[in-house]
PDB file of C-alpha atoms in Angstrom:
ATOM      1  CA  UNK A 213     139.690 111.966 135.211  1.00 60.00           C
ATOM      2  CA  UNK A 214     136.541 110.281 136.447  1.00 71.00           C
ATOM      3  CA  UNK A 215     134.825 108.053 134.062  1.00 88.00           C
ATOM      4  CA  UNK A 216     131.089 106.666 133.758  1.00 93.00           C
ATOM      5  CA  UNK A 217     131.087 103.767 135.998  1.00 95.00           C
ATOM      6  CA  UNK A 218     128.844 100.901 135.530  1.00 96.00           C
ATOM      7  CA  UNK A 219     128.078  97.824 137.747  1.00 97.00           C
ATOM      8  CA  UNK A 220     128.348  94.962 137.794  1.00 97.00           C
ATOM      9  CA  UNK A 221     130.831  94.267 134.647  1.00 94.00           C
ATOM     10  CA  UNK A 222     129.334  90.864 134.241  1.00 96.00           C
ATOM     11  CA  UNK A 223     126.050  89.186 135.405  1.00 97.00           C
ATOM     12  CA  UNK A 224     124.525  85.925 134.651  1.00 98.00           C
ATOM     13  CA  UNK A 225     120.903  85.296 135.401  1.00 98.00           C
ATOM     14  CA  UNK A 226     118.211  82.625 134.594  1.00 97.00           C
ATOM     15  CA  UNK A 227     115.199  83.114 132.519  1.00 97.00           C
ATOM     16  CA  UNK A 228     112.362  84.874 134.439  1.00 97.00           C
ATOM     17  CA  UNK A 229     114.732  86.271 137.003  1.00 98.00           C
ATOM     18  CA  UNK A 230     115.236  89.928 137.643  1.00 98.00           C
ATOM     19  CA  UNK A 231     118.465  92.111 137.164  1.00 98.00           C
ATOM     20  CA  UNK A 232     119.342  95.554 138.210  1.00 98.00           C
ATOM     21  CA  UNK A 233     122.182  97.419 136.434  1.00 98.00           C
ATOM     22  CA  UNK A 234     123.637 100.670 137.806  1.00 98.00           C
ATOM     23  CA  UNK A 235     125.457 103.529 136.217  1.00 97.00           C
ATOM     24  CA  UNK A 236     127.280 106.419 138.014  1.00 97.00           C
ATOM     25  CA  UNK A 237     127.678 109.389 135.575  1.00 95.00           C
ATOM     26  CA  UNK A 238     130.598 111.638 135.389  1.00 93.00           C
ATOM     27  CA  UNK A 239     130.196 114.386 138.203  1.00 91.00           C
ATOM     28  CA  UNK A 240     128.024 117.351 137.000  1.00 87.00           C
ATOM     29  CA  UNK A 241     126.774 115.724 133.946  1.00 89.00           C
ATOM     30  CA  UNK A 242     123.101 116.186 133.777  1.00 88.00           C
ATOM     31  CA  UNK A 243     121.848 113.491 131.290  1.00 91.00           C
ATOM     32  CA  UNK A 244     122.174 109.797 131.426  1.00 94.00           C
ATOM     33  CA  UNK A 245     121.411 107.376 128.521  1.00 95.00           C
ATOM     34  CA  UNK A 246     120.968 103.586 128.513  1.00 97.00           C
ATOM     35  CA  UNK A 247     121.723 101.493 125.349  1.00 95.00           C
ATOM     36  CA  UNK A 248     121.461  97.876 124.560  1.00 96.00           C
ATOM     37  CA  UNK A 249     123.777  96.181 122.257  1.00 92.00           C
ATOM     38  CA  UNK A 250     122.991  92.833 121.100  1.00 91.00           C
ATOM     39  CA  UNK A 251     125.881  90.331 119.916  1.00 87.00           C
ATOM     40  CA  UNK A 252     127.223  91.716 116.579  1.00 84.00           C
ATOM     41  CA  UNK A 253     124.634  94.527 116.617  1.00 87.00           C
ATOM     42  CA  UNK A 254     124.658  98.224 116.884  1.00 87.00           C
ATOM     43  CA  UNK A 255     123.851  99.969 120.223  1.00 90.00           C
ATOM     44  CA  UNK A 256     120.154 100.591 120.500  1.00 93.00           C
ATOM     45  CA  UNK A 257     118.898 103.527 122.671  1.00 93.00           C
ATOM     46  CA  UNK A 258     116.516 102.532 125.449  1.00 96.00           C
ATOM     47  CA  UNK A 259     115.863 105.491 127.515  1.00 96.00           C
ATOM     48  CA  UNK A 260     117.356 108.751 128.948  1.00 94.00           C
ATOM     49  CA  UNK A 261     117.019 111.012 131.907  1.00 94.00           C
ATOM     50  CA  UNK A 262     117.740 114.733 132.212  1.00 91.00           C
ATOM     51  CA  UNK A 263     117.814 116.105 135.794  1.00 90.00           C
ATOM     52  CA  UNK A 264     116.240 113.089 137.077  1.00 91.00           C
ATOM     53  CA  UNK A 265     113.299 113.019 134.949  1.00 93.00           C
ATOM     54  CA  UNK A 266     112.716 110.725 132.017  1.00 93.00           C
ATOM     55  CA  UNK A 267     113.590 112.661 128.954  1.00 91.00           C
ATOM     56  CA  UNK A 268     113.309 110.429 125.991  1.00 91.00           C
ATOM     57  CA  UNK A 269     112.345 106.794 125.557  1.00 92.00           C
ATOM     58  CA  UNK A 270     113.470 104.178 122.746  1.00 92.00           C
ATOM     59  CA  UNK A 271     112.856 100.444 122.245  1.00 87.00           C
ATOM     60  CA  UNK A 272     112.758  99.687 125.952  1.00 93.00           C
ATOM     61  CA  UNK A 273     110.595  96.489 126.735  1.00 94.00           C
ATOM     62  CA  UNK A 274     107.674  97.142 129.152  1.00 95.00           C
ATOM     63  CA  UNK A 275     109.485  94.485 131.464  1.00 97.00           C
ATOM     64  CA  UNK A 276     112.333  96.972 131.948  1.00 97.00           C
ATOM     65  CA  UNK A 277     112.174 100.235 134.076  1.00 96.00           C
ATOM     66  CA  UNK A 278     114.808 102.766 134.934  1.00 97.00           C
ATOM     67  CA  UNK A 279     115.148 105.768 137.062  1.00 96.00           C
ATOM     68  CA  UNK A 280     117.740 108.473 138.050  1.00 95.00           C
ATOM     69  CA  UNK A 281     118.353 109.053 141.793  1.00 95.00           C
ATOM     70  CA  UNK A 282     118.960 112.315 143.492  1.00 93.00           C
ATOM     71  CA  UNK A 283     122.714 111.751 143.400  1.00 92.00           C
ATOM     72  CA  UNK A 284     122.310 111.172 139.538  1.00 93.00           C
ATOM     73  CA  UNK A 285     123.161 107.611 139.392  1.00 95.00           C
ATOM     74  CA  UNK A 286     120.742 105.673 137.369  1.00 97.00           C
ATOM     75  CA  UNK A 287     119.425 102.063 137.530  1.00 98.00           C
ATOM     76  CA  UNK A 288     118.048  99.785 134.834  1.00 98.00           C
ATOM     77  CA  UNK A 289     115.758  97.325 136.422  1.00 98.00           C
ATOM     78  CA  UNK A 290     114.940  94.259 134.106  1.00 98.00           C
ATOM     79  CA  UNK A 291     112.227  91.657 135.043  1.00 97.00           C
ATOM     80  CA  UNK A 292     111.046  88.236 133.711  1.00 97.00           C
ATOM     81  CA  UNK A 293     114.406  88.033 131.860  1.00 98.00           C
ATOM     82  CA  UNK A 294     114.258  86.342 128.608  1.00 97.00           C
ATOM     83  CA  UNK A 295     117.216  84.760 126.629  1.00 97.00           C
ATOM     84  CA  UNK A 296     117.106  87.506 124.118  1.00 96.00           C
ATOM     85  CA  UNK A 297     117.822  90.030 126.740  1.00 97.00           C
ATOM     86  CA  UNK A 298     121.381  88.721 126.759  1.00 97.00           C
ATOM     87  CA  UNK A 299     123.489  91.816 125.622  1.00 96.00           C
ATOM     88  CA  UNK A 300     125.865  94.424 126.429  1.00 94.00           C
ATOM     89  CA  UNK A 301     124.210  97.362 128.290  1.00 96.00           C
ATOM     90  CA  UNK A 302     125.806 100.642 128.086  1.00 94.00           C
ATOM     91  CA  UNK A 303     125.225 103.724 130.083  1.00 96.00           C
ATOM     92  CA  UNK A 304     126.410 107.279 128.682  1.00 94.00           C
ATOM     93  CA  UNK A 305     126.429 110.589 130.321  1.00 93.00           C
ATOM     94  CA  UNK A 306     126.691 114.031 128.974  1.00 89.00           C
ATOM     95  CA  UNK A 307     125.888 117.710 129.846  1.00 83.00           C
ATOM     96  CA  UNK A 308     122.624 118.722 127.740  1.00 74.00           C
ATOM     97  CA  UNK A 309     124.316 121.885 126.376  1.00 70.00           C
ATOM     98  CA  UNK A 310     127.679 120.108 126.006  1.00 65.00           C
ATOM     99  CA  UNK A 311     127.676 120.054 122.163  1.00 64.00           C
ATOM    100  CA  UNK A 312     127.452 116.341 122.050  1.00 68.00           C
ATOM    101  CA  UNK A 313     130.244 115.305 124.511  1.00 77.00           C
ATOM    102  CA  UNK A 314     129.058 111.776 125.583  1.00 87.00           C
ATOM    103  CA  UNK A 315     131.221 109.565 127.621  1.00 90.00           C
ATOM    104  CA  UNK A 316     130.328 105.889 127.817  1.00 92.00           C
ATOM    105  CA  UNK A 317     130.975 103.423 130.550  1.00 93.00           C
ATOM    106  CA  UNK A 318     132.403  99.930 129.896  1.00 90.00           C
ATOM    107  CA  UNK A 319     129.089  98.253 130.087  1.00 93.00           C
ATOM    108  CA  UNK A 320     127.398  95.502 131.922  1.00 96.00           C
ATOM    109  CA  UNK A 321     127.455  92.104 129.974  1.00 95.00           C
ATOM    110  CA  UNK A 322     124.262  90.384 130.766  1.00 97.00           C
ATOM    111  CA  UNK A 323     123.873  86.794 130.041  1.00 97.00           C
ATOM    112  CA  UNK A 324     120.371  85.037 130.485  1.00 97.00           C
ATOM    113  CA  UNK A 325     120.640  81.279 130.595  1.00 97.00           C
TER     114      UNK A 325
ATOM    115  CA  UNK B 218     113.057 108.583 110.476  1.00 81.00           C
ATOM    116  CA  UNK B 219     116.456 109.628 111.353  1.00 87.00           C
ATOM    117  CA  UNK B 220     118.938 107.107 110.619  1.00 91.00           C
ATOM    118  CA  UNK B 221     122.667 106.112 109.838  1.00 94.00           C
ATOM    119  CA  UNK B 222     123.753 103.654 107.176  1.00 95.00           C
ATOM    120  CA  UNK B 223     127.477 102.344 107.128  1.00 94.00           C
ATOM    121  CA  UNK B 224     129.187 100.086 104.622  1.00 86.00           C
ATOM    122  CA  UNK B 225     129.017  96.320 105.531  1.00 83.00           C
ATOM    123  CA  UNK B 226     132.208  94.748 106.973  1.00 84.00           C
ATOM    124  CA  UNK B 227     134.261  93.107 107.720  1.00 93.00           C
ATOM    125  CA  UNK B 228     136.811  95.181 106.099  1.00 96.00           C
ATOM    126  CA  UNK B 229     140.211  93.388 105.859  1.00 96.00           C
ATOM    127  CA  UNK B 230     143.375  95.293 105.072  1.00 97.00           C
ATOM    128  CA  UNK B 231     147.029  94.841 105.273  1.00 97.00           C
ATOM    129  CA  UNK B 232     149.131  97.180 107.538  1.00 97.00           C
ATOM    130  CA  UNK B 233     149.743 100.655 106.213  1.00 96.00           C
ATOM    131  CA  UNK B 234     147.031 100.344 103.751  1.00 97.00           C
ATOM    132  CA  UNK B 235     144.435 103.143 103.178  1.00 97.00           C
ATOM    133  CA  UNK B 236     141.206 102.927 104.884  1.00 97.00           C
ATOM    134  CA  UNK B 237     137.874 104.350 104.000  1.00 97.00           C
ATOM    135  CA  UNK B 238     134.485 103.442 105.713  1.00 97.00           C
ATOM    136  CA  UNK B 239     131.590 104.927 104.281  1.00 97.00           C
ATOM    137  CA  UNK B 240     128.805 106.524 106.336  1.00 97.00           C
ATOM    138  CA  UNK B 241     125.561 108.235 105.156  1.00 97.00           C
ATOM    139  CA  UNK B 242     122.795 109.769 107.035  1.00 96.00           C
ATOM    140  CA  UNK B 243     119.162 110.641 106.892  1.00 94.00           C
ATOM    141  CA  UNK B 244     118.087 113.427 109.384  1.00 91.00           C
ATOM    142  CA  UNK B 245     115.674 116.032 109.837  1.00 84.00           C
ATOM    143  CA  UNK B 246     117.296 119.130 110.874  1.00 81.00           C
ATOM    144  CA  UNK B 247     120.972 119.574 111.289  1.00 84.00           C
ATOM    145  CA  UNK B 248     122.664 116.769 113.034  1.00 91.00           C
ATOM    146  CA  UNK B 249     126.084 116.493 114.639  1.00 91.00           C
ATOM    147  CA  UNK B 250     128.147 113.451 113.354  1.00 94.00           C
ATOM    148  CA  UNK B 251     130.346 111.188 115.255  1.00 95.00           C
ATOM    149  CA  UNK B 252     132.562 108.206 114.814  1.00 96.00           C
ATOM    150  CA  UNK B 253     132.892 105.698 117.743  1.00 95.00           C
ATOM    151  CA  UNK B 254     135.419 102.898 118.080  1.00 95.00           C
ATOM    152  CA  UNK B 255     134.895  99.757 120.086  1.00 92.00           C
ATOM    153  CA  UNK B 256     137.754  97.385 120.835  1.00 90.00           C
ATOM    154  CA  UNK B 257     136.946  93.794 121.741  1.00 84.00           C
ATOM    155  CA  UNK B 258     135.317  93.547 125.127  1.00 77.00           C
ATOM    156  CA  UNK B 259     135.400  97.455 125.719  1.00 82.00           C
ATOM    157  CA  UNK B 260     132.925 100.185 125.646  1.00 83.00           C
ATOM    158  CA  UNK B 261     132.481 102.951 123.085  1.00 90.00           C
ATOM    159  CA  UNK B 262     135.167 105.568 122.644  1.00 92.00           C
ATOM    160  CA  UNK B 263     134.546 108.772 120.715  1.00 92.00           C
ATOM    161  CA  UNK B 264     137.057 108.922 117.762  1.00 96.00           C
ATOM    162  CA  UNK B 265     136.071 112.200 116.141  1.00 95.00           C
ATOM    163  CA  UNK B 266     133.211 114.463 115.583  1.00 93.00           C
ATOM    164  CA  UNK B 267     131.858 117.230 113.413  1.00 94.00           C
ATOM    165  CA  UNK B 268     128.900 119.536 114.405  1.00 90.00           C
ATOM    166  CA  UNK B 269     128.180 121.508 111.137  1.00 90.00           C
ATOM    167  CA  UNK B 270     128.688 121.324 107.405  1.00 93.00           C
ATOM    168  CA  UNK B 271     132.125 121.213 105.963  1.00 95.00           C
ATOM    169  CA  UNK B 272     133.602 120.638 109.406  1.00 95.00           C
ATOM    170  CA  UNK B 273     136.469 118.045 109.533  1.00 97.00           C
ATOM    171  CA  UNK B 274     137.000 115.825 112.582  1.00 96.00           C
ATOM    172  CA  UNK B 275     140.335 114.155 113.169  1.00 97.00           C
ATOM    173  CA  UNK B 276     142.063 112.104 115.704  1.00 96.00           C
ATOM    174  CA  UNK B 277     144.840 109.669 115.659  1.00 95.00           C
ATOM    175  CA  UNK B 278     145.323 109.908 112.003  1.00 97.00           C
ATOM    176  CA  UNK B 279     141.642 109.418 111.158  1.00 98.00           C
ATOM    177  CA  UNK B 280     139.611 111.995 109.528  1.00 98.00           C
ATOM    178  CA  UNK B 281     136.013 112.599 108.341  1.00 98.00           C
ATOM    179  CA  UNK B 282     134.510 115.520 106.672  1.00 98.00           C
ATOM    180  CA  UNK B 283     130.783 116.658 107.266  1.00 97.00           C
ATOM    181  CA  UNK B 284     129.238 116.789 103.743  1.00 96.00           C
ATOM    182  CA  UNK B 285     125.958 118.103 103.772  1.00 94.00           C
ATOM    183  CA  UNK B 286     125.343 117.993  99.945  1.00 94.00           C
ATOM    184  CA  UNK B 287     125.937 114.083  99.962  1.00 96.00           C
ATOM    185  CA  UNK B 288     124.700 113.565 103.492  1.00 96.00           C
ATOM    186  CA  UNK B 289     127.856 111.716 104.183  1.00 97.00           C
ATOM    187  CA  UNK B 290     130.504 111.406 106.892  1.00 97.00           C
ATOM    188  CA  UNK B 291     133.174 108.981 105.578  1.00 98.00           C
ATOM    189  CA  UNK B 292     136.000 107.923 107.716  1.00 98.00           C
ATOM    190  CA  UNK B 293     139.523 107.714 106.306  1.00 98.00           C
ATOM    191  CA  UNK B 294     142.914 106.947 107.575  1.00 98.00           C
ATOM    192  CA  UNK B 295     146.068 107.023 105.339  1.00 97.00           C
ATOM    193  CA  UNK B 296     148.047 104.058 106.727  1.00 96.00           C
ATOM    194  CA  UNK B 297     146.341 101.705 109.202  1.00 97.00           C
ATOM    195  CA  UNK B 298     148.017  99.714 112.091  1.00 97.00           C
ATOM    196  CA  UNK B 299     147.205  96.340 113.357  1.00 96.00           C
ATOM    197  CA  UNK B 300     146.286  98.222 116.616  1.00 95.00           C
ATOM    198  CA  UNK B 301     143.303  99.895 114.707  1.00 97.00           C
ATOM    199  CA  UNK B 302     141.392  96.469 114.341  1.00 96.00           C
ATOM    200  CA  UNK B 303     138.038  97.252 116.078  1.00 96.00           C
ATOM    201  CA  UNK B 304     134.527  97.954 115.222  1.00 94.00           C
ATOM    202  CA  UNK B 305     133.768 101.539 113.995  1.00 96.00           C
ATOM    203  CA  UNK B 306     130.226 103.111 114.517  1.00 95.00           C
ATOM    204  CA  UNK B 307     128.946 106.161 112.590  1.00 96.00           C
ATOM    205  CA  UNK B 308     126.486 107.961 114.686  1.00 94.00           C
ATOM    206  CA  UNK B 309     124.477 111.365 114.808  1.00 93.00           C
ATOM    207  CA  UNK B 310     122.551 113.387 117.155  1.00 90.00           C
ATOM    208  CA  UNK B 311     119.926 115.994 116.385  1.00 83.00           C
ATOM    209  CA  UNK B 312     120.108 119.579 117.704  1.00 67.00           C
ATOM    210  CA  UNK B 313     117.802 120.396 120.356  1.00 61.00           C
ATOM    211  CA  UNK B 314     115.880 117.817 122.330  1.00 57.00           C
ATOM    212  CA  UNK B 315     117.768 115.331 124.631  1.00 62.00           C
ATOM    213  CA  UNK B 316     120.293 114.376 122.006  1.00 79.00           C
ATOM    214  CA  UNK B 317     120.265 110.660 122.023  1.00 87.00           C
ATOM    215  CA  UNK B 318     122.812 109.003 119.705  1.00 90.00           C
ATOM    216  CA  UNK B 319     121.479 107.202 116.605  1.00 91.00           C
ATOM    217  CA  UNK B 320     124.115 104.685 115.511  1.00 92.00           C
ATOM    218  CA  UNK B 321     124.858 102.871 112.238  1.00 93.00           C
ATOM    219  CA  UNK B 322     125.160  99.036 112.323  1.00 91.00           C
ATOM    220  CA  UNK B 323     129.166  99.356 112.800  1.00 93.00           C
ATOM    221  CA  UNK B 324     131.922  98.161 110.502  1.00 95.00           C
ATOM    222  CA  UNK B 325     134.458  95.747 111.773  1.00 95.00           C
ATOM    223  CA  UNK B 326     138.069  96.258 110.449  1.00 96.00           C
ATOM    224  CA  UNK B 327     140.686  93.814 110.796  1.00 96.00           C
ATOM    225  CA  UNK B 328     144.265  94.856 110.090  1.00 97.00           C
ATOM    226  CA  UNK B 329     146.810  92.203 109.383  1.00 96.00           C
ATOM    227  CA  UNK B 330     150.624  92.617 109.555  1.00 94.00           C
TER     228      UNK B 330
END
């Protein structure tokens, strides 16, 4: 069965650089969520999209932006990277009326040096 | 606000021991409750869920019962294995809205032979 695909798996960037993370949801899933998990921390909700429109916003820094495209894939754009942005970034997808069936990707591990 | 509180880890057990990881929640409305498991270097995997009071979720020998009167969703397993070593996250979503997951801090379980 198709899963949620995230790319890249690993990314190393320098401070003040930019990064783009991609997420390809399960086909026919209409909602995408982004989470940030710092070392030893619980996943923190960043932002979500339903049918290509932003549906909810969490603790996402102003330096970050995201969007969902016509093919339902989503991208998280991160600018002016800081050391504290080093984390595992997860994407999850679901069907809004699916009774809470979320599927998570394996994550992108971002290291800022 | 809505939140999830888990017992602190790490929890260290011998193989075949009984496991309990406590989870309590605070929520407006009627949440759905989840347990997710994260193995080293991997993404989050749904372990079990319950969507209404008195429901029992179960999977792979793990169980948790949705207790509305005590706002709890404790995870239990009668006999743990070394392969159960992972981080366990309790989470909730609220009915309605765009259903983002709210996670607890996670509990690391280490099982020794």
